[in-house]
mmCIF file of C-alpha atoms in Angstrom:
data_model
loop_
_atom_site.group_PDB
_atom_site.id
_atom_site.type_symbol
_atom_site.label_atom_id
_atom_site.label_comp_id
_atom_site.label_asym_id
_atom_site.label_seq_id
_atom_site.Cartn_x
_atom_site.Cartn_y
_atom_site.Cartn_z
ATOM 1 C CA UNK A 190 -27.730 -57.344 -35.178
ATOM 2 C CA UNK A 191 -30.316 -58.275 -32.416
ATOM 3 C CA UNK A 192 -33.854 -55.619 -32.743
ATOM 4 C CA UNK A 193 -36.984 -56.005 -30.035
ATOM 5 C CA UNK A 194 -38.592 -54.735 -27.491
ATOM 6 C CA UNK A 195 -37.436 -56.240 -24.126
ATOM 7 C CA UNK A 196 -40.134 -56.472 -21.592
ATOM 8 C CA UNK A 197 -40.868 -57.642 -18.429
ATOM 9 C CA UNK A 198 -38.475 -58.830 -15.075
ATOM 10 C CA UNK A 199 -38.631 -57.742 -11.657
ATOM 11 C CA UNK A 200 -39.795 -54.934 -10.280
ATOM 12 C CA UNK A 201 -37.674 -53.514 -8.683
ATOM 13 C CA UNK A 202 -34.348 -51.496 -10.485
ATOM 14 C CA UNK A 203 -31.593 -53.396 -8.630
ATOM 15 C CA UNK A 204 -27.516 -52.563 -9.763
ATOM 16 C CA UNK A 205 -26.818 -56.053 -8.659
ATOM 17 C CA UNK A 206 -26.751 -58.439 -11.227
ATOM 18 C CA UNK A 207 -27.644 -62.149 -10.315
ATOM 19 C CA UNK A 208 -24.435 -63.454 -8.245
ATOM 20 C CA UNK A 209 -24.278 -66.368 -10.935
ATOM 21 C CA UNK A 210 -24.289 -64.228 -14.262
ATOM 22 C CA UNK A 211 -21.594 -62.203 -11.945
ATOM 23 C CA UNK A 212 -19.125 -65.069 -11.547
ATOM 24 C CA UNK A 213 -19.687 -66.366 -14.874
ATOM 25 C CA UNK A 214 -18.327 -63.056 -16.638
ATOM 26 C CA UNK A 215 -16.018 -61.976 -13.608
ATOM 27 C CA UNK A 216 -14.581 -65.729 -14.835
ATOM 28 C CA UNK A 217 -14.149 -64.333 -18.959
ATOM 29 C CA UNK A 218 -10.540 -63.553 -19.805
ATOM 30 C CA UNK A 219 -9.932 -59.717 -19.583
ATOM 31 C CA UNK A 220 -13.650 -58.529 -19.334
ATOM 32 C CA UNK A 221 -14.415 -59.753 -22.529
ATOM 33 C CA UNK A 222 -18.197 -60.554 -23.246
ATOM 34 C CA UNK A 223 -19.406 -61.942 -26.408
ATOM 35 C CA UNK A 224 -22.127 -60.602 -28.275
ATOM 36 C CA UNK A 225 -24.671 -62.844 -26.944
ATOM 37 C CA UNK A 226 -23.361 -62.468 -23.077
ATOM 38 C CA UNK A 227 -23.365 -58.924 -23.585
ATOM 39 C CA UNK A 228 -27.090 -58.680 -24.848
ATOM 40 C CA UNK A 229 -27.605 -60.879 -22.110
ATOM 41 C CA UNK A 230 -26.734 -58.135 -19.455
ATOM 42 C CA UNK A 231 -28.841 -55.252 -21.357
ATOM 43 C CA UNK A 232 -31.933 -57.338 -21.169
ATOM 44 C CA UNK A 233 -30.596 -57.768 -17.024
ATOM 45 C CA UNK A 234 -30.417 -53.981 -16.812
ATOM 46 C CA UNK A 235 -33.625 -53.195 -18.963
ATOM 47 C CA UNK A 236 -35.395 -55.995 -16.385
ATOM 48 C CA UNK A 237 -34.099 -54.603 -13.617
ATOM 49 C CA UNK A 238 -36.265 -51.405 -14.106
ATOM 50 C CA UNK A 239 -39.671 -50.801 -11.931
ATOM 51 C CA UNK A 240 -42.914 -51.971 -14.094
ATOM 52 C CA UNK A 241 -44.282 -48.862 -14.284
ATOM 53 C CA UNK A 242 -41.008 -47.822 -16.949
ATOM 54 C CA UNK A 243 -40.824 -51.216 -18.401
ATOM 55 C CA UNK A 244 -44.673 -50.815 -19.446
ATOM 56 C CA UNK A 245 -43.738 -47.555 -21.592
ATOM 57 C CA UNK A 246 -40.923 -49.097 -23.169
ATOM 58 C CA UNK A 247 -43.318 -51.115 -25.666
ATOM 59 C CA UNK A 248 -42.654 -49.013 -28.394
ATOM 60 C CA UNK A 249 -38.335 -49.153 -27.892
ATOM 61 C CA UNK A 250 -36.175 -51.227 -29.648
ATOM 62 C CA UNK A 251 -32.553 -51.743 -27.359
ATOM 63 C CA UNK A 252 -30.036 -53.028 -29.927
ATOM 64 C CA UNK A 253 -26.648 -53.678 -28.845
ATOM 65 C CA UNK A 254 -24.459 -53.016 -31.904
ATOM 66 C CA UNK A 255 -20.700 -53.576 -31.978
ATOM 67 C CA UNK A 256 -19.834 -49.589 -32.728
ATOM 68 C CA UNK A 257 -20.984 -46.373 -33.478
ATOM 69 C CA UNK A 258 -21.860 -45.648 -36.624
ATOM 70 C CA UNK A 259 -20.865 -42.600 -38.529
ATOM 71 C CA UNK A 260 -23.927 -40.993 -38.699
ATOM 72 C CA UNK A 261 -24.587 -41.512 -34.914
ATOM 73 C CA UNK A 262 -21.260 -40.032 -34.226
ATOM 74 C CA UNK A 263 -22.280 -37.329 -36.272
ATOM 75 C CA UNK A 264 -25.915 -36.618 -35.017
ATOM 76 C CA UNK A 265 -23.952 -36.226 -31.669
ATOM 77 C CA UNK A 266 -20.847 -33.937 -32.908
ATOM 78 C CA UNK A 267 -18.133 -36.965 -32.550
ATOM 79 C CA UNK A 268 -15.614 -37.673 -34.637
ATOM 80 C CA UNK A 269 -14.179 -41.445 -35.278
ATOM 81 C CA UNK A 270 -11.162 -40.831 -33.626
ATOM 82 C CA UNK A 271 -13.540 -40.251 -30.228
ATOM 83 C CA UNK A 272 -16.107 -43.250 -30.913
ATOM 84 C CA UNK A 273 -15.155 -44.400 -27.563
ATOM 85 C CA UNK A 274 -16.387 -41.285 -26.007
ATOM 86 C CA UNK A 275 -20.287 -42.638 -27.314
ATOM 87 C CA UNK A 276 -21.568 -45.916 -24.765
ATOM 88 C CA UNK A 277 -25.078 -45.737 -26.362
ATOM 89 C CA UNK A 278 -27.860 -43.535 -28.116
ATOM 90 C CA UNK A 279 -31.424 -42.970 -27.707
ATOM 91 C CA UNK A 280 -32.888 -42.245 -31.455
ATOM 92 C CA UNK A 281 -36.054 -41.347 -31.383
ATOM 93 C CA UNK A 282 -39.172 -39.098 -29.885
ATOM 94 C CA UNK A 283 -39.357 -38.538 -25.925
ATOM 95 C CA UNK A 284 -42.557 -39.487 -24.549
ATOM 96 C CA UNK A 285 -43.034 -36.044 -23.425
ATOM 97 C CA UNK A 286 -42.847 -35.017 -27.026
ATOM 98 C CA UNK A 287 -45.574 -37.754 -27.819
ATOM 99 C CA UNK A 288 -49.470 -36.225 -28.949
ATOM 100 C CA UNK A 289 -52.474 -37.316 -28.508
ATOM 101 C CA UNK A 290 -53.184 -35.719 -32.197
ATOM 102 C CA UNK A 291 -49.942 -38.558 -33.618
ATOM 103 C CA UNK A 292 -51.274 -40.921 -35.747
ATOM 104 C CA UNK A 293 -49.514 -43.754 -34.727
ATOM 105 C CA UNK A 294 -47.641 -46.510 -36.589
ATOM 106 C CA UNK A 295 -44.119 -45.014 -36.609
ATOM 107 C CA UNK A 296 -41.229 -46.876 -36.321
ATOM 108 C CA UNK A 297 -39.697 -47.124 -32.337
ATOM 109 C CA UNK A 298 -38.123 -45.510 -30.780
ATOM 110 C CA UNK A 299 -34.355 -47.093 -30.533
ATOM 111 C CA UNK A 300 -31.708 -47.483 -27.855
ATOM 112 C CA UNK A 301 -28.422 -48.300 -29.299
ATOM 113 C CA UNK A 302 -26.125 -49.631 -26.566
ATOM 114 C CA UNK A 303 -22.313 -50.025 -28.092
ATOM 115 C CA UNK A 304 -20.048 -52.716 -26.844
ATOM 116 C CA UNK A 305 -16.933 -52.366 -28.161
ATOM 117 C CA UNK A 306 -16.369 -49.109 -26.786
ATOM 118 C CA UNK A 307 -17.889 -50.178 -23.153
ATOM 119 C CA UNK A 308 -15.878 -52.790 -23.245
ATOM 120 C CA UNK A 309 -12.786 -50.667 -24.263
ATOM 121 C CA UNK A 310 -13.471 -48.097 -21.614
ATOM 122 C CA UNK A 311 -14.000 -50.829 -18.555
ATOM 123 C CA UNK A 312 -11.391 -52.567 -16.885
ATOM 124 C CA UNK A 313 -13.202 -55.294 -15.338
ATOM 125 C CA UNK A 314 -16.348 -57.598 -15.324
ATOM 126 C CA UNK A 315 -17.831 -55.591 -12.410
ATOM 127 C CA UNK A 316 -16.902 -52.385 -14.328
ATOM 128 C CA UNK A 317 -18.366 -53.548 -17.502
ATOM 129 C CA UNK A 318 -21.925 -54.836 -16.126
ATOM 130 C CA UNK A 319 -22.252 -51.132 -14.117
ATOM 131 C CA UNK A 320 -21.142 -49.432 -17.101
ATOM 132 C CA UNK A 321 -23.933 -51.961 -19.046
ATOM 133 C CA UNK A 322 -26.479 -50.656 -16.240
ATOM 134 C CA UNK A 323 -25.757 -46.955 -16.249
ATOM 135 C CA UNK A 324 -26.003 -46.647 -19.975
ATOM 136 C CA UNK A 325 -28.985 -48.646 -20.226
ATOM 137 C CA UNK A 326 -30.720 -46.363 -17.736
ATOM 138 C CA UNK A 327 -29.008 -43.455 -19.248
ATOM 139 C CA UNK A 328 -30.649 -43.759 -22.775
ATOM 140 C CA UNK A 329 -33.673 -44.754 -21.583
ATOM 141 C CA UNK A 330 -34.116 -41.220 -19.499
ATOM 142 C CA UNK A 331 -34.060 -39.452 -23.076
ATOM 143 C CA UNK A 332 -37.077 -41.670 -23.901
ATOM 144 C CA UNK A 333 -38.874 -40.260 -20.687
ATOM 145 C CA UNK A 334 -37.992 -37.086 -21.710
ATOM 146 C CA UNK A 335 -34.918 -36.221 -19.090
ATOM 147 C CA UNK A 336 -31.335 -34.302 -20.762
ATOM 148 C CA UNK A 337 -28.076 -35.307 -19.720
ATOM 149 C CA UNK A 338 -28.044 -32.391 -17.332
ATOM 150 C CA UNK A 339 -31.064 -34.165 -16.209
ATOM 151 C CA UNK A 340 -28.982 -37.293 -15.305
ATOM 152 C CA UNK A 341 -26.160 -38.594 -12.756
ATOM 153 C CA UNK A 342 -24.515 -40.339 -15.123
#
């Protein structure tokens, strides 16, 4: 398991991922990304974000993680059989819900991005680095305090 705070990239969010990283996994044999190719397009995504997110992120963790685990299918009402239904959980406090009264020195906040399922529910590379891109951004809205009514995606 892979646990820090990404930081830093460009500023601007951008769905496009670099037209090299593109071709290399459009190249991979059915979509499928190994671990370390698939961290490497979270930390695209989580780069790809304007500065003025990235700089509140320094207190997230984004770990990708194979699968759910039972108690995060739980803490969202899923059973196993529907494990594919969960792409990735925020865990932790929104900033909104942050105080100026908190005294500090609590764990982060963590993003938990899940590739086996993204990769089950994708059919191709370009597929898998949107779904990468939407869940990223997706998980990261809970940390700025949006619900998924709150969200396109």
């Amino acid at each position: 398991m892979h646990c820090e705070p990404i930081q830093g990239g460009s500023q601007v969010y951008s769905y496009i991922l670099s037209s090299s990283l593109l071709e290399y996994f459009s190249r991979m044999p059915g979509g499928w990304l190994s671990h370390k190719d698939f961290e490497a397009l979270v930390a695209e995504a989580v780069k790809g974000l304007p500065r003025e997110f990235r700089r509140r992120l320094e207190n997230v963790a984004i770990e990708v993680q194979e699968e759910p685990s039972e108690e995060a299918l739980e803490a969202v009402g899923l059973d196993s059989e529907e494990s594919d239904e969960l792409l990735g959980l925020y865990w932790g406090r929104s900033i909104q819900g942050d105080s100026f009264f908190d005294t500090g020195g609590h764990l982060p906040d963590r993003v938990y991005i899940y590739r086996g399922p993204i990769l089950r529910v994708c059919e191709t590379a370009d597929e898998v680095v949107r779904e990468v891109q939407d869940t990223v951004v997706h998980e990261l809205g809970h940390h700025f305090g949006l619900s998924d009514d709150d969200m396109p995606y």
